[in-house]
Amino acid sequence: MGSTQKDVQVSYDVSNDFFRLWLDERMNYTCGVFEGTDNLEEAQVKKLNIIHDFAHLSPDKRVLDIGCGWGANIEFMALDKGVKDVHGVTLSPAQFEEIKRRNIPGVTAHCGNFFDYEPAEKFDALTSICMIEHVCSPEEARNGKAVELYRNYFKRAHAITKKGAWFGLQSILRNFVPRSQKDIRDIGWVTYAIFPGGITPRMEEIVQAVNPYWEIMEVKTRREDYGKTCWHWRDRLRKNEALIKDKWGTQVFDDYDRYLSACVTGFEKHYQSLAQWSLRRID
Amino acid sequence: MHTDDQIIELFRAAVKEVDGKDLGAITRETEISDLGLDSVMTMEVIGVLEEKLDMRFPDEDLATLKRIGDLTTLVRKMAA
Ligand SMILES: C[S@@+](CC[C@H](N)C(=O)[O-])C[C@H]1O[C@@H](n2cnc3c(N)ncnc32)[C@H](O)[C@@H]1O
């Protein structure tokens, strides 16, 4: 069953102002795409465009963003792309507050669990940017439950979409097992202390789990882009060191510095990668 | 190409490097779980061994290693 609401609050409810200090201005808390740019804000918009295209969106579509964070993607779809009927669901109350504060025309957000979410009407398209990492816990993965849990996520996604729907999905991927003590400890600590209840999926687990609900039409990996994204986040975090320590304490700064450093290493050494998927509903 | 004995010697050196301890007699039949290494140390030993051999074992093969002989077989399979 992955992360509970309590777990999710550990990851995302530190403080909206804290995350605002080191994420891009839209507050994407996921990998950007550094194609032809070294700028984090631009890289995030490139990512949002790719997911938009992978979901085959157009203004007349009704779309749901699963695990919508602080609203970066729903805001982008509604305001930048003119999609008229945009919905988002997040399990984090703090993120939900930020979305309400943004008061985006054409956007309806819901605070709750995607697996219990019952839309009034089915969707033409789905997007989900790095929420699937919360669907299976390390214990469940060890007990061989990963594919079953991910399949349940894709089944649910299938149940709430109309025929002909497309799904723009982004996910971190777990790859090599680290060999050094420091890396094993750091990666383990990030998993349990920063993102409790979740674990990043392996590519082959997703490839198995989409069946029989979704067809993989395109997939693009972006390991280096995520390394760069984490580097930018850590750089901004460090530039705000004094303020962060003052407002949220030394421990918070140290924890986030350690976590983002572990991620930079993790992507460099192939412990983790990232994939963007374009999925078509099997009707 | 390494012989089983050479691989066992490299493994012994890797344990020494990671844990500082000298293993007693080990053979192809020795169970890796009997060597007193925790799971983190075992992965570190694998990492050192991979460096010495200049190869990288697929993660899923590591999960199936039980005895030293499984390891020597894996090394020879990888080198083939
Ligand atoms: C890494 S954040 C990504 C947020 C956003 N998509 C972005 O790109 O910034 C993961 C998101 O998944 C949400 N989430 C995790 N488990 C969930 C669940 N069961 N139901 C709904 N949302 C969930 C979290 O609340 C969070 O918003």
PDB file of C-alpha atoms and ligand atoms in Angstrom, chain A residues 1-5 8-9 11-13 23-24 26-31 44 47-48 65-73 89-93 95 99 110-117 127-135 153 170 172 195 226 233 259, ligand 1:
ATOM      1  CA  MET A   1       0.000   0.000   0.000  1.00  0.00           C
ATOM      2  CA  GLY A   2       3.041   2.302  -0.072  1.00  0.00           C
ATOM      3  CA  SER A   3       3.141   5.668   1.699  1.00  0.00           C
ATOM      4  CA  THR A   4       0.326   6.595   4.084  1.00  0.00           C
ATOM      5  CA  GLN A   5      -0.840  10.178   4.476  1.00  0.00           C
ATOM      6  CA  VAL A   8       3.567  11.757   2.727  1.00  0.00           C
ATOM      7  CA  GLN A   9       3.418  14.542   5.290  1.00  0.00           C
ATOM      8  CA  SER A  11       8.082  14.200   2.752  1.00  0.00           C
ATOM      9  CA  TYR A  12       6.058  17.252   1.704  1.00  0.00           C
ATOM     10  CA  ASP A  13       4.702  19.074   4.725  1.00  0.00           C
ATOM     11  CA  LEU A  23      12.618  24.572  -6.014  1.00  0.00           C
ATOM     12  CA  ASP A  24      11.881  26.449  -9.270  1.00  0.00           C
ATOM     13  CA  ARG A  26       6.443  26.831 -10.133  1.00  0.00           C
ATOM     14  CA  MET A  27       7.541  24.390  -7.406  1.00  0.00           C
ATOM     15  CA  ASN A  28       8.139  21.278  -9.463  1.00  0.00           C
ATOM     16  CA  TYR A  29       9.555  18.692  -7.100  1.00  0.00           C
ATOM     17  CA  THR A  30      10.633  16.346  -9.900  1.00  0.00           C
ATOM     18  CA  CYS A  31      13.238  16.047 -12.644  1.00  0.00           C
ATOM     19  CA  GLN A  44      11.048  22.399 -15.632  1.00  0.00           C
ATOM     20  CA  LYS A  47       9.595  18.694 -18.719  1.00  0.00           C
ATOM     21  CA  LEU A  48       6.001  19.912 -18.378  1.00  0.00           C
ATOM     22  CA  ASP A  65      -2.756  14.926 -12.618  1.00  0.00           C
ATOM     23  CA  ILE A  66      -2.102  12.137 -10.101  1.00  0.00           C
ATOM     24  CA  GLY A  67       0.098  13.300  -7.218  1.00  0.00           C
ATOM     25  CA  CYS A  68      -0.038  16.940  -8.255  1.00  0.00           C
ATOM     26  CA  GLY A  69       2.350  18.376  -5.661  1.00  0.00           C
ATOM     27  CA  TRP A  70       2.062  22.137  -5.173  1.00  0.00           C
ATOM     28  CA  GLY A  71       0.271  22.478  -8.498  1.00  0.00           C
ATOM     29  CA  ALA A  72       3.056  23.130 -11.023  1.00  0.00           C
ATOM     30  CA  ASN A  73       1.661  20.824 -13.697  1.00  0.00           C
ATOM     31  CA  VAL A  89      -5.075  14.993  -6.534  1.00  0.00           C
ATOM     32  CA  THR A  90      -2.469  15.114  -3.776  1.00  0.00           C
ATOM     33  CA  LEU A  91      -2.290  13.330  -0.447  1.00  0.00           C
ATOM     34  CA  SER A  92      -0.496  16.258   1.186  1.00  0.00           C
ATOM     35  CA  PRO A  93      -2.595  18.856   3.048  1.00  0.00           C
ATOM     36  CA  GLN A  95       0.416  21.088  -0.922  1.00  0.00           C
ATOM     37  CA  ILE A  99      -2.925  24.963  -4.688  1.00  0.00           C
ATOM     38  CA  HIS A 110      -8.626  17.281  -4.333  1.00  0.00           C
ATOM     39  CA  CYS A 111      -6.742  16.385  -1.168  1.00  0.00           C
ATOM     40  CA  GLY A 112      -6.869  12.633  -0.642  1.00  0.00           C
ATOM     41  CA  ASN A 113      -5.688   9.240  -1.726  1.00  0.00           C
ATOM     42  CA  PHE A 114      -5.699   8.545  -5.458  1.00  0.00           C
ATOM     43  CA  PHE A 115      -6.787   4.971  -4.796  1.00  0.00           C
ATOM     44  CA  ASP A 116      -9.995   6.208  -3.123  1.00  0.00           C
ATOM     45  CA  TYR A 117     -10.599   9.025  -5.583  1.00  0.00           C
ATOM     46  CA  THR A 127      -0.550  12.816 -16.164  1.00  0.00           C
ATOM     47  CA  SER A 128       1.478  11.705 -13.170  1.00  0.00           C
ATOM     48  CA  ILE A 129       4.907  13.044 -12.397  1.00  0.00           C
ATOM     49  CA  CYS A 130       6.763  10.918  -9.878  1.00  0.00           C
ATOM     50  CA  MET A 131       3.930   9.766  -7.647  1.00  0.00           C
ATOM     51  CA  ILE A 132       4.346   6.047  -8.394  1.00  0.00           C
ATOM     52  CA  GLU A 133       7.396   6.051  -6.070  1.00  0.00           C
ATOM     53  CA  HIS A 134       4.868   6.138  -3.207  1.00  0.00           C
ATOM     54  CA  VAL A 135       2.848   3.112  -4.309  1.00  0.00           C
ATOM     55  CA  TYR A 153      -2.226   1.723  -9.855  1.00  0.00           C
ATOM     56  CA  GLN A 170       7.206  10.165 -15.226  1.00  0.00           C
ATOM     57  CA  ILE A 172      12.269   7.519 -10.996  1.00  0.00           C
ATOM     58  CA  PHE A 195      10.414   9.419   1.637  1.00  0.00           C
ATOM     59  CA  TYR A 226      17.767  14.224 -12.707  1.00  0.00           C
ATOM     60  CA  TRP A 233      18.189  22.135  -5.823  1.00  0.00           C
ATOM     61  CA  TYR A 259      19.589  13.792   0.845  1.00  0.00           C
TER      62      TYR A 259
HETATM   63  C1  LIG C   1       7.557  13.823  -5.620  1.00  0.00           C
HETATM   64  S1  LIG C   1       5.971  14.570  -5.411  1.00  0.00           S
HETATM   65  C2  LIG C   1       5.693  15.158  -7.068  1.00  0.00           C
HETATM   66  C3  LIG C   1       4.719  16.263  -7.120  1.00  0.00           C
HETATM   67  C4  LIG C   1       4.430  16.856  -8.497  1.00  0.00           C
HETATM   68  N1  LIG C   1       3.912  15.867  -9.431  1.00  0.00           N
HETATM   69  C5  LIG C   1       5.647  17.543  -9.065  1.00  0.00           C
HETATM   70  O1  LIG C   1       6.090  17.182 -10.178  1.00  0.00           O
HETATM   71  O2  LIG C   1       6.183  18.439  -8.416  1.00  0.00           O
HETATM   72  C6  LIG C   1       4.832  13.184  -5.201  1.00  0.00           C
HETATM   73  C7  LIG C   1       3.392  13.568  -5.048  1.00  0.00           C
HETATM   74  O3  LIG C   1       2.583  12.392  -4.950  1.00  0.00           O
HETATM   75  C8  LIG C   1       1.573  12.620  -3.996  1.00  0.00           C
HETATM   76  N2  LIG C   1       1.068  11.329  -3.521  1.00  0.00           N
HETATM   77  C9  LIG C   1       1.749  10.315  -2.954  1.00  0.00           C
HETATM   78  N3  LIG C   1       0.930   9.283  -2.687  1.00  0.00           N
HETATM   79  C10 LIG C   1      -0.314   9.655  -3.095  1.00  0.00           C
HETATM   80  C11 LIG C   1      -1.586   9.037  -3.098  1.00  0.00           C
HETATM   81  N4  LIG C   1      -1.742   7.811  -2.627  1.00  0.00           N
HETATM   82  N5  LIG C   1      -2.629   9.713  -3.598  1.00  0.00           N
HETATM   83  C12 LIG C   1      -2.477  10.950  -4.096  1.00  0.00           C
HETATM   84  N6  LIG C   1      -1.295  11.596  -4.131  1.00  0.00           N
HETATM   85  C13 LIG C   1      -0.232  10.957  -3.638  1.00  0.00           C
HETATM   86  C14 LIG C   1       2.243  13.468  -2.946  1.00  0.00           C
HETATM   87  O4  LIG C   1       1.272  14.107  -2.142  1.00  0.00           O
HETATM   88  C15 LIG C   1       3.042  14.397  -3.837  1.00  0.00           C
HETATM   89  O5  LIG C   1       2.242  15.460  -4.240  1.00  0.00           O
END
